[in-house]
mmCIF file of C-alpha atoms and ligand atoms in Angstrom:
data_model
loop_
_atom_site.group_PDB
_atom_site.id
_atom_site.type_symbol
_atom_site.label_atom_id
_atom_site.label_comp_id
_atom_site.label_asym_id
_atom_site.label_seq_id
_atom_site.Cartn_x
_atom_site.Cartn_y
_atom_site.Cartn_z
ATOM 1 C CA MET A 1 27.569 1.345 -0.402
ATOM 2 C CA PRO A 2 25.949 0.461 2.763
ATOM 3 C CA ASP A 3 22.133 -0.355 2.288
ATOM 4 C CA SER A 4 20.998 2.988 4.190
ATOM 5 C CA LEU A 5 22.997 4.941 1.953
ATOM 6 C CA THR A 6 21.338 3.323 -1.229
ATOM 7 C CA ALA A 7 17.745 3.978 0.480
ATOM 8 C CA LEU A 8 18.644 7.716 0.872
ATOM 9 C CA SER A 9 19.585 7.920 -2.667
ATOM 10 C CA HIS A 10 16.215 6.921 -3.732
ATOM 11 C CA VAL A 11 14.346 9.158 -1.831
ATOM 12 C CA THR A 12 12.410 12.114 -3.273
ATOM 13 C CA VAL A 13 11.420 14.484 -0.739
ATOM 14 C CA SER A 14 8.332 17.249 -1.845
ATOM 15 C CA PRO A 15 7.749 20.784 -0.177
ATOM 16 C CA ASP A 16 4.067 19.425 0.730
ATOM 17 C CA TYR A 17 1.292 17.051 0.512
ATOM 18 C CA HIS A 18 -0.001 18.004 -2.797
ATOM 19 C CA THR A 19 3.112 18.172 -4.469
ATOM 20 C CA LEU A 20 3.911 14.788 -3.269
ATOM 21 C CA CYS A 21 1.018 13.199 -4.380
ATOM 22 C CA GLU A 22 1.337 14.846 -7.760
ATOM 23 C CA ARG A 23 4.865 13.154 -8.013
ATOM 24 C CA VAL A 24 3.698 9.698 -7.200
ATOM 25 C CA ALA A 25 0.839 9.926 -9.705
ATOM 26 C CA ASP A 26 3.481 11.093 -12.281
ATOM 27 C CA ARG A 27 5.426 7.801 -11.711
ATOM 28 C CA ILE A 28 1.931 6.094 -12.204
ATOM 29 C CA VAL A 29 0.876 7.708 -15.151
ATOM 30 C CA GLU A 30 4.718 6.912 -16.505
ATOM 31 C CA LEU A 31 3.705 3.274 -16.267
ATOM 32 C CA VAL A 32 0.085 3.331 -17.553
ATOM 33 C CA LEU A 33 1.748 5.314 -20.887
ATOM 34 C CA SER A 34 4.232 2.779 -21.387
ATOM 35 C CA LYS A 35 2.565 -0.258 -20.290
ATOM 36 C CA PRO A 36 -1.263 0.076 -20.556
ATOM 37 C CA ASP A 37 -2.439 -3.306 -19.225
ATOM 38 C CA ALA A 38 -0.213 -2.567 -16.235
ATOM 39 C CA VAL A 39 -0.704 -4.142 -12.833
ATOM 40 C CA LEU A 40 -0.804 -2.094 -9.697
ATOM 41 C CA GLY A 41 -0.390 -2.930 -6.238
ATOM 42 C CA LEU A 42 -2.524 -0.355 -3.860
ATOM 43 C CA ALA A 43 -2.713 0.573 -0.521
ATOM 44 C CA THR A 44 -5.580 2.435 1.636
ATOM 45 C CA GLY A 45 -5.043 5.027 4.458
ATOM 46 C CA ALA A 46 -4.778 8.619 4.366
ATOM 47 C CA THR A 47 -1.664 8.727 2.665
ATOM 48 C CA PRO A 48 -2.573 7.672 -1.049
ATOM 49 C CA LYS A 49 -5.814 9.335 -1.068
ATOM 50 C CA GLY A 50 -4.463 12.610 -2.733
ATOM 51 C CA VAL A 51 -2.604 10.434 -5.548
ATOM 52 C CA TYR A 52 -6.160 8.697 -6.384
ATOM 53 C CA GLN A 53 -7.467 12.093 -6.720
ATOM 54 C CA ALA A 54 -4.623 12.952 -9.053
ATOM 55 C CA LEU A 55 -5.157 10.056 -11.252
ATOM 56 C CA ILE A 56 -9.148 10.475 -11.224
ATOM 57 C CA ARG A 57 -8.391 14.240 -12.480
ATOM 58 C CA ARG A 58 -5.729 12.879 -14.833
ATOM 59 C CA HIS A 59 -8.349 10.601 -16.310
ATOM 60 C CA GLN A 60 -11.161 13.273 -16.784
ATOM 61 C CA GLU A 61 -8.931 16.158 -17.882
ATOM 62 C CA GLN A 62 -6.576 14.307 -19.990
ATOM 63 C CA ARG A 63 -8.432 11.478 -20.987
ATOM 64 C CA LEU A 64 -5.868 9.042 -19.480
ATOM 65 C CA ASP A 65 -7.180 5.792 -20.353
ATOM 66 C CA PHE A 66 -7.055 2.981 -17.171
ATOM 67 C CA SER A 67 -9.287 0.405 -18.723
ATOM 68 C CA ARG A 68 -6.749 -2.266 -19.159
ATOM 69 C CA VAL A 69 -5.306 -1.927 -15.814
ATOM 70 C CA THR A 70 -5.696 -4.294 -13.395
ATOM 71 C CA CYS A 71 -5.508 -3.651 -9.476
ATOM 72 C CA PHE A 72 -4.861 -5.885 -6.488
ATOM 73 C CA ASN A 73 -4.884 -4.088 -3.052
ATOM 74 C CA LEU A 74 -2.596 -5.140 -0.062
ATOM 75 C CA ASP A 75 -4.980 -5.881 2.994
ATOM 76 C CA GLU A 76 -8.536 -6.000 4.494
ATOM 77 C CA TYR A 77 -9.935 -5.829 8.332
ATOM 78 C CA TYR A 78 -10.722 -9.397 9.352
ATOM 79 C CA PRO A 79 -13.712 -9.657 10.143
ATOM 80 C CA MET A 80 -14.815 -7.130 7.650
ATOM 81 C CA SER A 81 -17.716 -7.320 5.265
ATOM 82 C CA PRO A 82 -17.099 -5.602 1.914
ATOM 83 C CA ASP A 83 -20.142 -3.444 2.033
ATOM 84 C CA SER A 84 -19.299 -1.665 5.270
ATOM 85 C CA PRO A 85 -18.197 1.853 5.383
ATOM 86 C CA HIS A 86 -15.154 0.582 7.057
ATOM 87 C CA SER A 87 -13.810 -1.662 5.002
ATOM 88 C CA TYR A 88 -10.969 -1.381 2.766
ATOM 89 C CA HIS A 89 -13.168 -2.332 -0.230
ATOM 90 C CA SER A 90 -15.438 0.631 0.396
ATOM 91 C CA PHE A 91 -12.385 2.841 0.757
ATOM 92 C CA MET A 92 -11.121 2.232 -2.694
ATOM 93 C CA ARG A 93 -14.443 2.063 -4.621
ATOM 94 C CA GLU A 94 -15.214 5.696 -3.120
ATOM 95 C CA ASN A 95 -12.231 7.055 -3.428
ATOM 96 C CA LEU A 96 -10.706 5.458 -6.708
ATOM 97 C CA PHE A 97 -13.160 2.694 -8.700
ATOM 98 C CA SER A 98 -16.452 4.823 -8.695
ATOM 99 C CA SER A 99 -14.385 7.400 -10.885
ATOM 100 C CA LEU A 100 -11.723 5.671 -12.652
ATOM 101 C CA GLU A 101 -12.696 2.306 -14.993
ATOM 102 C CA VAL A 102 -10.026 -0.458 -14.412
ATOM 103 C CA ARG A 103 -10.069 -3.685 -16.040
ATOM 104 C CA GLN A 104 -10.140 -5.526 -12.717
ATOM 105 C CA TRP A 105 -9.765 -4.398 -8.991
ATOM 106 C CA SER A 106 -9.439 -6.923 -6.105
ATOM 107 C CA VAL A 107 -9.084 -6.570 -2.096
ATOM 108 C CA PRO A 108 -8.613 -9.007 -0.129
ATOM 109 C CA GLY A 109 -11.643 -10.892 1.313
ATOM 110 C CA GLY A 110 -12.550 -9.948 5.027
ATOM 111 C CA GLU A 111 -15.869 -12.031 5.378
ATOM 112 C CA PRO A 112 -15.793 -14.277 8.425
ATOM 113 C CA ARG A 113 -15.259 -17.881 7.518
ATOM 114 C CA GLY A 114 -13.010 -20.544 8.640
ATOM 115 C CA PRO A 115 -9.482 -20.826 8.976
ATOM 116 C CA GLU A 116 -9.137 -23.173 5.846
ATOM 117 C CA GLN A 117 -11.240 -21.108 3.968
ATOM 118 C CA ILE A 118 -9.142 -18.000 4.438
ATOM 119 C CA GLU A 119 -5.928 -20.219 3.451
ATOM 120 C CA ARG A 120 -7.694 -21.127 0.579
ATOM 121 C CA ASP A 121 -8.602 -17.561 -0.313
ATOM 122 C CA CYS A 122 -5.276 -16.410 0.232
ATOM 123 C CA LEU A 123 -3.588 -18.756 -1.974
ATOM 124 C CA ALA A 124 -6.026 -17.863 -4.639
ATOM 125 C CA TYR A 125 -4.887 -14.095 -4.152
ATOM 126 C CA GLU A 126 -1.540 -14.779 -4.792
ATOM 127 C CA ALA A 127 -2.287 -16.749 -7.696
ATOM 128 C CA ALA A 128 -4.604 -14.021 -9.308
ATOM 129 C CA ILE A 129 -1.581 -12.006 -8.926
ATOM 130 C CA ARG A 130 0.459 -14.670 -10.821
ATOM 131 C CA GLU A 131 -2.108 -15.052 -12.833
ATOM 132 C CA ALA A 132 -2.029 -11.604 -14.206
ATOM 133 C CA GLY A 133 1.811 -11.237 -14.477
ATOM 134 C CA GLY A 134 2.965 -10.202 -11.252
ATOM 135 C CA ILE A 135 2.876 -6.582 -9.713
ATOM 136 C CA ASP A 136 4.607 -4.157 -12.115
ATOM 137 C CA LEU A 137 4.302 -0.933 -9.658
ATOM 138 C CA GLN A 138 3.530 -1.842 -5.557
ATOM 139 C CA LEU A 139 2.368 1.302 -3.610
ATOM 140 C CA LEU A 140 2.877 1.510 -0.203
ATOM 141 C CA GLY A 141 2.214 3.547 2.962
ATOM 142 C CA ILE A 142 3.896 2.915 5.926
ATOM 143 C CA GLY A 143 2.665 2.641 9.361
ATOM 144 C CA ARG A 144 4.260 3.923 12.848
ATOM 145 C CA THR A 145 5.206 0.468 13.758
ATOM 146 C CA GLY A 146 7.086 0.101 10.362
ATOM 147 C CA HIS A 147 4.155 -1.817 8.779
ATOM 148 C CA ILE A 148 4.085 -2.201 4.862
ATOM 149 C CA GLY A 149 0.485 -3.738 4.091
ATOM 150 C CA PHE A 150 -0.882 -4.966 7.404
ATOM 151 C CA ASN A 151 2.710 -6.790 8.026
ATOM 152 C CA GLU A 152 3.691 -5.784 11.380
ATOM 153 C CA PRO A 153 6.764 -5.988 13.496
ATOM 154 C CA GLY A 154 8.060 -9.791 13.447
ATOM 155 C CA SER A 155 6.605 -10.407 9.885
ATOM 156 C CA PRO A 156 8.898 -12.805 8.246
ATOM 157 C CA ARG A 157 9.971 -11.367 5.127
ATOM 158 C CA GLY A 158 9.147 -14.546 3.217
ATOM 159 C CA SER A 159 5.942 -14.207 4.077
ATOM 160 C CA ARG A 160 2.955 -14.691 1.767
ATOM 161 C CA THR A 161 -0.642 -13.329 1.859
ATOM 162 C CA ARG A 162 -2.261 -14.483 5.210
ATOM 163 C CA LEU A 163 -4.203 -13.615 8.571
ATOM 164 C CA VAL A 164 -2.335 -11.382 10.730
ATOM 165 C CA THR A 165 -3.045 -9.798 14.341
ATOM 166 C CA LEU A 166 -2.699 -5.852 14.244
ATOM 167 C CA ASP A 167 -0.127 -4.162 16.342
ATOM 168 C CA PRO A 168 -1.899 -2.231 19.219
ATOM 169 C CA VAL A 169 -0.011 1.155 17.760
ATOM 170 C CA THR A 170 -1.769 0.343 14.482
ATOM 171 C CA ARG A 171 -5.357 -0.317 15.854
ATOM 172 C CA HIS A 172 -5.099 2.915 17.871
ATOM 173 C CA ASP A 173 -4.090 5.000 14.560
ATOM 174 C CA ALA A 174 -7.185 3.480 13.080
ATOM 175 C CA ALA A 175 -9.524 4.173 15.961
ATOM 176 C CA PRO A 176 -10.912 7.520 14.727
ATOM 177 C CA ASP A 177 -12.589 5.935 11.940
ATOM 178 C CA PHE A 178 -13.928 3.168 14.108
ATOM 179 C CA GLY A 179 -15.105 5.608 16.615
ATOM 180 C CA GLY A 180 -13.006 3.867 19.433
ATOM 181 C CA MET A 181 -10.060 1.475 19.360
ATOM 182 C CA GLU A 182 -12.582 -1.379 20.679
ATOM 183 C CA ASN A 183 -14.300 -0.959 17.247
ATOM 184 C CA VAL A 184 -11.049 -1.786 15.343
ATOM 185 C CA PRO A 185 -10.576 -5.400 14.440
ATOM 186 C CA THR A 186 -7.793 -7.072 16.077
ATOM 187 C CA GLN A 187 -6.656 -9.089 12.766
ATOM 188 C CA ALA A 188 -6.373 -8.222 8.918
ATOM 189 C CA VAL A 189 -5.638 -10.167 5.866
ATOM 190 C CA THR A 190 -2.858 -8.810 3.937
ATOM 191 C CA VAL A 191 -0.355 -9.489 1.175
ATOM 192 C CA GLY A 192 3.093 -10.881 2.279
ATOM 193 C CA LEU A 193 6.062 -9.040 2.220
ATOM 194 C CA ALA A 194 7.554 -11.711 -0.021
ATOM 195 C CA THR A 195 5.058 -10.863 -2.480
ATOM 196 C CA ILE A 196 5.865 -7.140 -2.056
ATOM 197 C CA PHE A 197 9.165 -7.576 -2.749
ATOM 198 C CA GLU A 198 8.882 -9.136 -5.831
ATOM 199 C CA ALA A 199 6.866 -6.119 -7.380
ATOM 200 C CA ARG A 200 8.713 -4.898 -10.338
ATOM 201 C CA ALA A 201 8.934 -1.150 -8.652
ATOM 202 C CA ILE A 202 8.015 -0.065 -5.508
ATOM 203 C CA VAL A 203 7.027 3.198 -4.283
ATOM 204 C CA LEU A 204 6.893 3.826 -0.505
ATOM 205 C CA MET A 205 5.335 7.176 0.107
ATOM 206 C CA ALA A 206 4.738 9.005 3.663
ATOM 207 C CA SER A 207 3.520 12.235 4.672
ATOM 208 C CA GLY A 208 3.526 14.138 7.806
ATOM 209 C CA LYS A 209 5.553 14.614 10.968
ATOM 210 C CA SER A 210 3.971 11.389 12.964
ATOM 211 C CA LYS A 211 5.538 9.446 10.426
ATOM 212 C CA ALA A 212 9.231 11.172 10.354
ATOM 213 C CA ASP A 213 10.564 8.886 13.141
ATOM 214 C CA ILE A 214 9.659 5.729 11.629
ATOM 215 C CA VAL A 215 10.567 6.793 8.530
ATOM 216 C CA ARG A 216 14.193 7.611 9.898
ATOM 217 C CA ARG A 217 14.478 4.132 11.432
ATOM 218 C CA ALA A 218 13.179 2.573 8.019
ATOM 219 C CA LEU A 219 15.634 4.034 5.782
ATOM 220 C CA THR A 220 18.314 4.613 7.628
ATOM 221 C CA GLY A 221 18.256 2.094 10.585
ATOM 222 C CA VAL A 222 19.030 -2.018 11.113
ATOM 223 C CA VAL A 223 17.735 -4.009 8.551
ATOM 224 C CA THR A 224 15.242 -6.207 10.483
ATOM 225 C CA GLU A 225 11.970 -7.793 10.519
ATOM 226 C CA ASP A 226 10.974 -5.940 13.611
ATOM 227 C CA VAL A 227 10.630 -2.616 11.373
ATOM 228 C CA PRO A 228 9.321 -4.436 7.895
ATOM 229 C CA ALA A 229 9.685 -1.533 5.971
ATOM 230 C CA SER A 230 13.381 -1.774 6.963
ATOM 231 C CA LEU A 231 13.819 -4.851 4.566
ATOM 232 C CA LEU A 232 13.178 -2.796 1.624
ATOM 233 C CA GLN A 233 16.848 -1.118 2.199
ATOM 234 C CA ASN A 234 17.580 -4.410 0.412
ATOM 235 C CA ILE A 235 15.681 -3.902 -2.836
ATOM 236 C CA ASP A 236 17.062 -1.798 -5.537
ATOM 237 C CA ARG A 237 13.741 -1.019 -6.716
ATOM 238 C CA VAL A 238 12.092 0.891 -4.011
ATOM 239 C CA ARG A 239 11.236 4.707 -4.675
ATOM 240 C CA TYR A 240 10.672 6.724 -1.292
ATOM 241 C CA PHE A 241 8.364 9.731 -2.061
ATOM 242 C CA LEU A 242 8.215 11.792 1.197
ATOM 243 C CA ASP A 243 6.820 15.232 2.288
ATOM 244 C CA SER A 244 9.271 17.374 4.247
ATOM 245 C CA ASP A 245 7.632 16.779 7.298
ATOM 246 C CA ALA A 246 8.146 12.922 6.844
ATOM 247 C CA ALA A 247 11.689 13.384 6.101
ATOM 248 C CA GLU A 248 12.696 15.755 8.756
ATOM 249 C CA ARG A 249 14.591 13.578 10.916
ATOM 250 C CA LEU A 250 16.520 12.113 7.550
HETATM 251 C C1 F6R B 301 -2.943 0.024 3.951
HETATM 252 C C2 F6R B 301 -2.127 -0.117 4.401
HETATM 253 C C3 F6R B 301 -1.188 0.240 5.330
HETATM 254 C C4 F6R B 301 -0.971 1.878 5.555
HETATM 255 C C5 F6R B 301 -0.414 2.436 6.683
HETATM 256 C C6 F6R B 301 -0.332 4.111 6.487
HETATM 257 O O1 F6R B 301 -3.792 -0.613 2.715
HETATM 258 O O2 F6R B 301 -1.389 -0.982 3.562
HETATM 259 O O3 F6R B 301 0.286 -0.324 5.590
HETATM 260 O O4 F6R B 301 -0.561 2.085 4.248
HETATM 261 O O5 F6R B 301 -0.562 1.706 7.489
HETATM 262 O O6 F6R B 301 -1.695 4.312 6.775
HETATM 263 P P1 F6R B 301 -1.790 5.924 6.555
HETATM 264 O O7 F6R B 301 -1.520 6.137 4.993
HETATM 265 O O8 F6R B 301 -3.240 5.967 7.101
HETATM 266 O O9 F6R B 301 -1.031 6.672 7.382
#
């Protein structure tokens, strides 16, 4: 079966954002119930916010226990202090971890430092993921460039955690949060494609009409490093959760 047909058979379309987030939360809860010490790979951005709200609600209302779960985030802007309101560290604290107790959570370091130290820290992040037993479920959003994590077009499929340069489209999309594109960092530290692809389950979620074109290219287009999310077509363990707006060009 051609890869794009496999990808399409792994799509769940929800009528709206709320339902999309509940379905993704269901998938995460299912994992945590069957494996209370699961390792989650998490994303930031607008898309997963509703999933995090759903997980907090289920923790509070259904006493779902996450206290043995370990989390690794995908990326952080560089340079970026973890205390900055723009950091992904702050995002995760505000949107999830201030309300949900987990065993441990980590975000790649964005503090300014020399290239050798960055390289050592990236290796240490990879080692920490391995030592935790690897990622059980990797949650992904998708950028309009086709990036997953901050693996922009041209990222090698064998890439590991590293410092990368952000695509101008990605910086443009982040501009409102930073009060202008000139304030958006030009670089980021991201978990690499090879690391993402090793996860035992991968959930890519997308919402809204602005994602419809890249969703079509990623799921039904040529498999190429120029559209990093298209490389997921080669992986059978990927499930795509879309709302009807993001799915409208499939
Ligand atoms: C963020 C990340 C990115 C985002 C993507 C979509 O940690 O890894 O790949 O998932 O840029 O962002 P939103 O959800 O804001 O459209």
